mmCIF file of C-alpha atoms and ligand atoms in Angstrom:
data_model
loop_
_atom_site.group_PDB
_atom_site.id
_atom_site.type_symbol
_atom_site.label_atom_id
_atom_site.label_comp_id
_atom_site.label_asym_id
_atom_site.label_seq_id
_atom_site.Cartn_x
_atom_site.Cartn_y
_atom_site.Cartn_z
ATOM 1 C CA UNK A 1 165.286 71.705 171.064
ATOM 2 C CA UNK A 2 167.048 68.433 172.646
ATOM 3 C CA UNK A 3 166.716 67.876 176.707
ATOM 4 C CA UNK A 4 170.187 66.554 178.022
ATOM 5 C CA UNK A 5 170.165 65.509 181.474
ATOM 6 C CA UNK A 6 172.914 65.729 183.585
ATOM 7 C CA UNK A 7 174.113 64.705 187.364
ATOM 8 C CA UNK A 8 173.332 67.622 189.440
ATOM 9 C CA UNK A 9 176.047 67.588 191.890
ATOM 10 C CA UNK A 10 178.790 64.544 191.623
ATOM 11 C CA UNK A 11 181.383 63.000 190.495
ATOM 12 C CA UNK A 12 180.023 63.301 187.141
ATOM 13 C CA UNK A 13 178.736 66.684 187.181
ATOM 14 C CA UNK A 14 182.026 68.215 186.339
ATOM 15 C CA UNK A 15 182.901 66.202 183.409
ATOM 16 C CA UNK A 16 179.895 66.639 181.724
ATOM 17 C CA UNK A 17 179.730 70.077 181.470
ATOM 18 C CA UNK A 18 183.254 70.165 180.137
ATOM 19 C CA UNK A 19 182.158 67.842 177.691
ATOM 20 C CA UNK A 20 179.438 69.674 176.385
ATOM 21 C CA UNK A 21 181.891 73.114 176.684
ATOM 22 C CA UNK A 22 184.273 71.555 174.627
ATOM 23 C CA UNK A 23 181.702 71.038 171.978
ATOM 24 C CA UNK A 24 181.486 74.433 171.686
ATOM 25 C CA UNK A 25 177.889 74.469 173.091
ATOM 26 C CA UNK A 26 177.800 77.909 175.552
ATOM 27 C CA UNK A 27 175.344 78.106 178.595
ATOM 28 C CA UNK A 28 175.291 80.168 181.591
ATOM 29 C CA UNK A 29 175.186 78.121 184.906
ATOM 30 C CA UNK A 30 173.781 79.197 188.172
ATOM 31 C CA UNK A 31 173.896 76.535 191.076
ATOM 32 C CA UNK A 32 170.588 77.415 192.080
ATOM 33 C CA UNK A 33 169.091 76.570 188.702
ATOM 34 C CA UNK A 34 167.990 73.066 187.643
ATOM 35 C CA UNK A 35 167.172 74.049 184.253
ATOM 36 C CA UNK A 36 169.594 76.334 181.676
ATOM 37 C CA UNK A 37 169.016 76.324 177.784
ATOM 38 C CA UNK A 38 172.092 76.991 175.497
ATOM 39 C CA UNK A 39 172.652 80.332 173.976
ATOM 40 C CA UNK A 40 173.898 78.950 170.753
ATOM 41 C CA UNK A 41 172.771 75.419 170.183
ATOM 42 C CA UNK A 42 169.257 73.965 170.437
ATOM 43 C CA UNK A 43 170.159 72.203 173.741
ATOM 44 C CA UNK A 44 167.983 72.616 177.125
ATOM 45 C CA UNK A 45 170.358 70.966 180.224
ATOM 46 C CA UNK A 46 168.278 69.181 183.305
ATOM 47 C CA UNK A 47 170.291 68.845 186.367
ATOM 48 C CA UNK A 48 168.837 65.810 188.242
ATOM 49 C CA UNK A 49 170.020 63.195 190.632
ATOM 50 C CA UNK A 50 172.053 60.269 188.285
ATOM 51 C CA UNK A 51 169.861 57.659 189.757
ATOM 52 C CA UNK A 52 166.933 59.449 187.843
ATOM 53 C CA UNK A 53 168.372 59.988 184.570
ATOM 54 C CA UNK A 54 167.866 56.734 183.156
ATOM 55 C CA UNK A 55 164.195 56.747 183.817
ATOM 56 C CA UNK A 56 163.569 60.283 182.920
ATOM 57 C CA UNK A 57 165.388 59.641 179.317
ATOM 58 C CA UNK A 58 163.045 56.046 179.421
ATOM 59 C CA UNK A 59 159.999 58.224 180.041
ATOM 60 C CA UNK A 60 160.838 60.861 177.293
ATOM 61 C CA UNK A 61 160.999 63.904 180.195
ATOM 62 C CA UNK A 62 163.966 64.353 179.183
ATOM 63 C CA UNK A 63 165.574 62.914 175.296
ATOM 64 C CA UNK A 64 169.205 62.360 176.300
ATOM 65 C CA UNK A 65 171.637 61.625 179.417
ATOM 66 C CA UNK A 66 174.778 61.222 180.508
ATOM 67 C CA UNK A 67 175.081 58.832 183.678
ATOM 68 C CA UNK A 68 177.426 56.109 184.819
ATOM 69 C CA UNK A 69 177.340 53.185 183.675
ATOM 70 C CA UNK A 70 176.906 51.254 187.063
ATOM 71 C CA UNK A 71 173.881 53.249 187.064
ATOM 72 C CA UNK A 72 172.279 52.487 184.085
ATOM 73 C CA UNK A 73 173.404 48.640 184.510
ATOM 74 C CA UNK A 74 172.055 48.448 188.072
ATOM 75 C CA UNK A 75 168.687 50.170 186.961
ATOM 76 C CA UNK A 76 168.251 47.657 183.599
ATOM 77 C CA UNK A 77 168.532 50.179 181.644
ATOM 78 C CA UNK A 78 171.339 49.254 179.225
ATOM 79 C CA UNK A 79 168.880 49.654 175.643
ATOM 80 C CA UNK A 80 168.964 53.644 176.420
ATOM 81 C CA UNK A 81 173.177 53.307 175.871
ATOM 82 C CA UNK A 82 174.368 54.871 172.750
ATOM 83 C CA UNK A 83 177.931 55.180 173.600
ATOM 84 C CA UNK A 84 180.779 55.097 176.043
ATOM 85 C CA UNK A 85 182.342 58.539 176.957
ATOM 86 C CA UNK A 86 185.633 57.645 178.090
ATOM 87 C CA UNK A 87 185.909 59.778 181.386
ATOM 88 C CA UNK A 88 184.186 59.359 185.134
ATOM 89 C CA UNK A 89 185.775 56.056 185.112
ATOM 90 C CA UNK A 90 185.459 54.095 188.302
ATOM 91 C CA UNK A 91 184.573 50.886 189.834
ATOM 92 C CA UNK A 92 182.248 48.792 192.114
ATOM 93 C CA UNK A 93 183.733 47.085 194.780
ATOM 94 C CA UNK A 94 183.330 45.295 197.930
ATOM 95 C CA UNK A 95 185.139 46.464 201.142
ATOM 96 C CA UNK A 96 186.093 45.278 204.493
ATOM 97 C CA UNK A 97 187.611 46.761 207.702
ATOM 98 C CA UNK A 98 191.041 46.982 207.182
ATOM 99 C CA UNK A 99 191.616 44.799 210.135
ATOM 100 C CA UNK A 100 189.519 42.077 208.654
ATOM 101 C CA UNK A 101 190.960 38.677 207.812
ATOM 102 C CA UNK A 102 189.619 38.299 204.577
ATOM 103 C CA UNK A 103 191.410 36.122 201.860
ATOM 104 C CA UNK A 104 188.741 35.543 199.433
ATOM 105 C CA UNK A 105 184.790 36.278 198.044
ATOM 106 C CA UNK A 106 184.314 32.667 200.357
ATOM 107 C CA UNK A 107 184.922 35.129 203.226
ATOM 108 C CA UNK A 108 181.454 36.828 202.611
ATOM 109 C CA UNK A 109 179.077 33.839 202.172
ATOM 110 C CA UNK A 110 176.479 34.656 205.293
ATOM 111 C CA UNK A 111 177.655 37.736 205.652
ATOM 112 C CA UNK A 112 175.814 41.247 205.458
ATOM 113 C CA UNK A 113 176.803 43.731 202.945
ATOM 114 C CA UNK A 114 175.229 47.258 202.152
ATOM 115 C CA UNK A 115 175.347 48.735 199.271
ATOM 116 C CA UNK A 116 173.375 51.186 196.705
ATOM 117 C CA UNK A 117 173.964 48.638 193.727
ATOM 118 C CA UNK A 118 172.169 45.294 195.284
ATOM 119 C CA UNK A 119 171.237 44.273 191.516
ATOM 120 C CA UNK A 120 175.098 44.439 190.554
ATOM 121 C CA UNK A 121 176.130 42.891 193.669
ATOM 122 C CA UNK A 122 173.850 40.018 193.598
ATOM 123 C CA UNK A 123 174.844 39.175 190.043
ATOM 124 C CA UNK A 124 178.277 39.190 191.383
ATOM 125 C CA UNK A 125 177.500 36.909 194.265
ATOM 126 C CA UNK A 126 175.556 34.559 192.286
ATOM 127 C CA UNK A 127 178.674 34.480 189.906
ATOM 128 C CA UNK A 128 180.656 33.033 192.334
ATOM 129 C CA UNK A 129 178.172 31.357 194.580
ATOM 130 C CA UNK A 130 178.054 32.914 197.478
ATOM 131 C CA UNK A 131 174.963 33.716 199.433
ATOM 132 C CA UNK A 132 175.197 36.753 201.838
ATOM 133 C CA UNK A 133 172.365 39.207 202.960
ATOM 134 C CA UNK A 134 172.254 42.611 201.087
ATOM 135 C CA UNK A 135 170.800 45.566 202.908
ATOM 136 C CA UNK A 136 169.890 48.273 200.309
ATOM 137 C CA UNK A 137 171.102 51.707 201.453
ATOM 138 C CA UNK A 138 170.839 55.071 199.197
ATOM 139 C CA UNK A 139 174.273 56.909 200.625
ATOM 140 C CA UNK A 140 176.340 56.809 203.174
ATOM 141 C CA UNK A 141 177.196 52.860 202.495
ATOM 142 C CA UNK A 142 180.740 53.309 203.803
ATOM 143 C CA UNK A 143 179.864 53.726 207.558
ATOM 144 C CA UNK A 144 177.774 50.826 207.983
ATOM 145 C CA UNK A 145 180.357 48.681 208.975
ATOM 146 C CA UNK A 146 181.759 51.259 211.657
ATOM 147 C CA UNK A 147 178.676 51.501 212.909
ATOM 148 C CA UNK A 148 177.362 47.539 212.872
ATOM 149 C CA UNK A 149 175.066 47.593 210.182
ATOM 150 C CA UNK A 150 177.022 45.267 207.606
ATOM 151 C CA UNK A 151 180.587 43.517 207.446
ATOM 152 C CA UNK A 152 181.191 44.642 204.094
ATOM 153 C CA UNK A 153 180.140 47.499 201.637
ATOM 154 C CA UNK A 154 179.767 47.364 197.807
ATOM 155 C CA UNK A 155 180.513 50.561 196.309
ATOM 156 C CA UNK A 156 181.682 53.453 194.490
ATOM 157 C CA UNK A 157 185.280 53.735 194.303
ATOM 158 C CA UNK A 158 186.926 56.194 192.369
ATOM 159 C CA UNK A 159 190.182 57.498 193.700
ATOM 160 C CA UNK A 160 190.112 55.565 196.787
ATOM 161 C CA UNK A 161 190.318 58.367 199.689
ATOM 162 C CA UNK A 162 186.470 57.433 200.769
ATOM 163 C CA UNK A 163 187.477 53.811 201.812
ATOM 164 C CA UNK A 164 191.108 55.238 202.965
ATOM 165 C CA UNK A 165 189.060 57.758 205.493
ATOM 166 C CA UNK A 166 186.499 54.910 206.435
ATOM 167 C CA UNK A 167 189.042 52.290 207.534
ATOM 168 C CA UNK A 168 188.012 50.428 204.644
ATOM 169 C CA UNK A 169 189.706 48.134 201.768
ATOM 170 C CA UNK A 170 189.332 46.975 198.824
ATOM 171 C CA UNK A 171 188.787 43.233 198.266
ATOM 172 C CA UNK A 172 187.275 42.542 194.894
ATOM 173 C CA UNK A 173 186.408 44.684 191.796
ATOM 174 C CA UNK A 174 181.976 43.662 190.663
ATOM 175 C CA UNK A 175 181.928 46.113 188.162
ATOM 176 C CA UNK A 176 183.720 48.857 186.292
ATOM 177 C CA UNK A 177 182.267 51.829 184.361
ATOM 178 C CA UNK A 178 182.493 55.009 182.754
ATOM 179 C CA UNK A 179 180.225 57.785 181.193
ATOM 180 C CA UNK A 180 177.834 57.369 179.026
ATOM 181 C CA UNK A 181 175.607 58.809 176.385
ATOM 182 C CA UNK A 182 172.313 57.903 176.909
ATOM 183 C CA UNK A 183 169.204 58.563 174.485
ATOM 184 C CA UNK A 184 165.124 57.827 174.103
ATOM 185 C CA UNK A 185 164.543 55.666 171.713
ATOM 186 C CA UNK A 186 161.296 57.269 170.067
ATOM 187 C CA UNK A 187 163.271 60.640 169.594
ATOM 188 C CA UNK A 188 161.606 62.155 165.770
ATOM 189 C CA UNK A 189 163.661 63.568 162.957
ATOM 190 C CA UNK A 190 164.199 66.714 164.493
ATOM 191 C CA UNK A 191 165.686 65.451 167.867
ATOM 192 C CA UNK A 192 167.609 63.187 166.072
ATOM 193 C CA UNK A 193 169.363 65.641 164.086
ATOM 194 C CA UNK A 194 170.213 67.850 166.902
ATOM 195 C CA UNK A 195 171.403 64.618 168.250
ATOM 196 C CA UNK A 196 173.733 63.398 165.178
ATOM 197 C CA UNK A 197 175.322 66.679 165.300
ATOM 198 C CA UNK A 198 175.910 66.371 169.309
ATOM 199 C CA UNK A 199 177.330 63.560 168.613
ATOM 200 C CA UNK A 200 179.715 64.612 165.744
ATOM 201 C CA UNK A 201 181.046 67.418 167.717
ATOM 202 C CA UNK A 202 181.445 64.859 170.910
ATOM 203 C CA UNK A 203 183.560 62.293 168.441
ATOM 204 C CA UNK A 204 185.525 65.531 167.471
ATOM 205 C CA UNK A 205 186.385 66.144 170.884
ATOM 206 C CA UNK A 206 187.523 62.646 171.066
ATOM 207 C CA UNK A 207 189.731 62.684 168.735
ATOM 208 C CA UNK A 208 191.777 65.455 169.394
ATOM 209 C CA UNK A 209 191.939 64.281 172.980
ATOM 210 C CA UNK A 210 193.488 60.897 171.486
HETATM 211 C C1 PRP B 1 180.937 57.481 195.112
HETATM 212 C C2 PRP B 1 181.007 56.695 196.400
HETATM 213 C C3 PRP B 1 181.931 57.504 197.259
HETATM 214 C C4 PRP B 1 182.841 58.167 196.263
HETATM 215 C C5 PRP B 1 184.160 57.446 196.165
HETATM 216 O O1 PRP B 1 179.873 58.378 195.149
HETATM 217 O O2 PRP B 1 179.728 56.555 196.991
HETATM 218 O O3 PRP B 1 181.196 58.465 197.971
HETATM 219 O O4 PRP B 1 182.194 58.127 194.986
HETATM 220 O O5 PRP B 1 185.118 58.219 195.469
HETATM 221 P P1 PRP B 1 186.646 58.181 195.890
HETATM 222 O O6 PRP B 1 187.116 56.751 195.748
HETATM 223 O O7 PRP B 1 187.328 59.088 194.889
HETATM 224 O O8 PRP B 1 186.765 58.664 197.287
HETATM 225 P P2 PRP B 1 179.232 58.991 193.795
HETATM 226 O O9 PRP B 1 180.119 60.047 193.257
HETATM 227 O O10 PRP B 1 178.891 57.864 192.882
HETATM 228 O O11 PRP B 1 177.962 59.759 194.265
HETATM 229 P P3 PRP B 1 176.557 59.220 194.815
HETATM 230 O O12 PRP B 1 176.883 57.985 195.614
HETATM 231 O O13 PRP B 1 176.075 60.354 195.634
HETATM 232 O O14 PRP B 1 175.706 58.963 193.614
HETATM 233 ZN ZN1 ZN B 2 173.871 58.440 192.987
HETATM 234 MG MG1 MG B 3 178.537 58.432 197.248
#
């Protein structure tokens, strides 16, 4: 039996279920549950926050993931990656008030900026040199100008409505990402086979989406 772990509720939640429906693997979901096992493939499926998958697959709790990319990157976790998915695709970007004179990344040097991703962000800034203070914050990033706590946001941005409905807009692109397949690297021969076949039926899927 193979532990996949999944987002529990989120932007990828959806995707990854169809994913693993498409494979052909059946399991009956109850949104109350945070555990379900497959009725016709040796798969158990975790539902857990995405900011915990990566260190769950790291610690073994669970053998495989699917997460986004920006999380994975943020948490250093890039060795777990086996392979890109192709859907969830989004970005990472900063934001301003829509009001806001901003021309250019210059704009931000002393400035605050929240965010969820300060490890991606701070790459970012150090890219281009500019030194601004980062305040951490786990949700909710794109109120804190409205309400005084930064000048800009870094975040999530997917179809775009959050920043539209926050008075927000987008300035520069840090990071972009998509699904992906994460695994343990200690998995033993029997794991891994239940994995190579996962992954055959996943590449199947691919192709006839091409
Ligand atoms: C991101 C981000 C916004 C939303 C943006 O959240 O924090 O809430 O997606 O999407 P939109 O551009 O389509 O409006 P995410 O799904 O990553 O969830 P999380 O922040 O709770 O992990
Ligand atoms: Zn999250
Ligand atoms: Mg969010």
């Amino acid at each position: 039996m193979l532990r996949l772990a999944i987002q529990k509720s989120g932007r990828l939640s959806e995707d990854s279920l169809k994913l693993i429906r498409e494979c052909g693997i059946s399991f009956i979901t109850s949104s109350l549950k945070l555990k379900t096992e497959s009725t016709n493939f040796p798969l158990e499926i975790l539902y857990l926050r995405d900011d915990d998958i990566p260190g769950y697959v790291a610690d073994g709790v669970a053998d495989i993931g699917i997460v986004g990319e920006n999380v994975l990157v943020e948490e250093g976790m890039q060795h777990l990656a086996v392979e890109q998915l192709g859907f969830s695709k989004c970005r990472l970007s900063l934001a301003v008030p829509k009001g806001d004179p901003y021309e250019d990344i210059s704009d931000l040097q002393g400035k605050n900026i929240a965010t969820s991703y300060p490890n991606l962000l701070q790459s970012y800034l150090d890219e281009k040199g500019v030194q601004a203070h980062i305040h951490t914050i786990s949700g909710s990033v794109e109120i804190a100008p409205s309400i005084g706590l930064a000048d800009a946001i870094c975040d999530i941005v997917s179809s775009g409505s959050t920043l539209i409905s926050n008075g927000l807009r987008e300035v520069e692109r840090v990071f972009k990402s998509q699904a992906v397949l994460i695994a343990n690297g200690g998995l033993n021969a029997e794991k891994q086979e239940i994995l190579n076949k996962l992954l055959f039926r996943i590449h199947a899927v691919q192709r006839a989406q091409k």
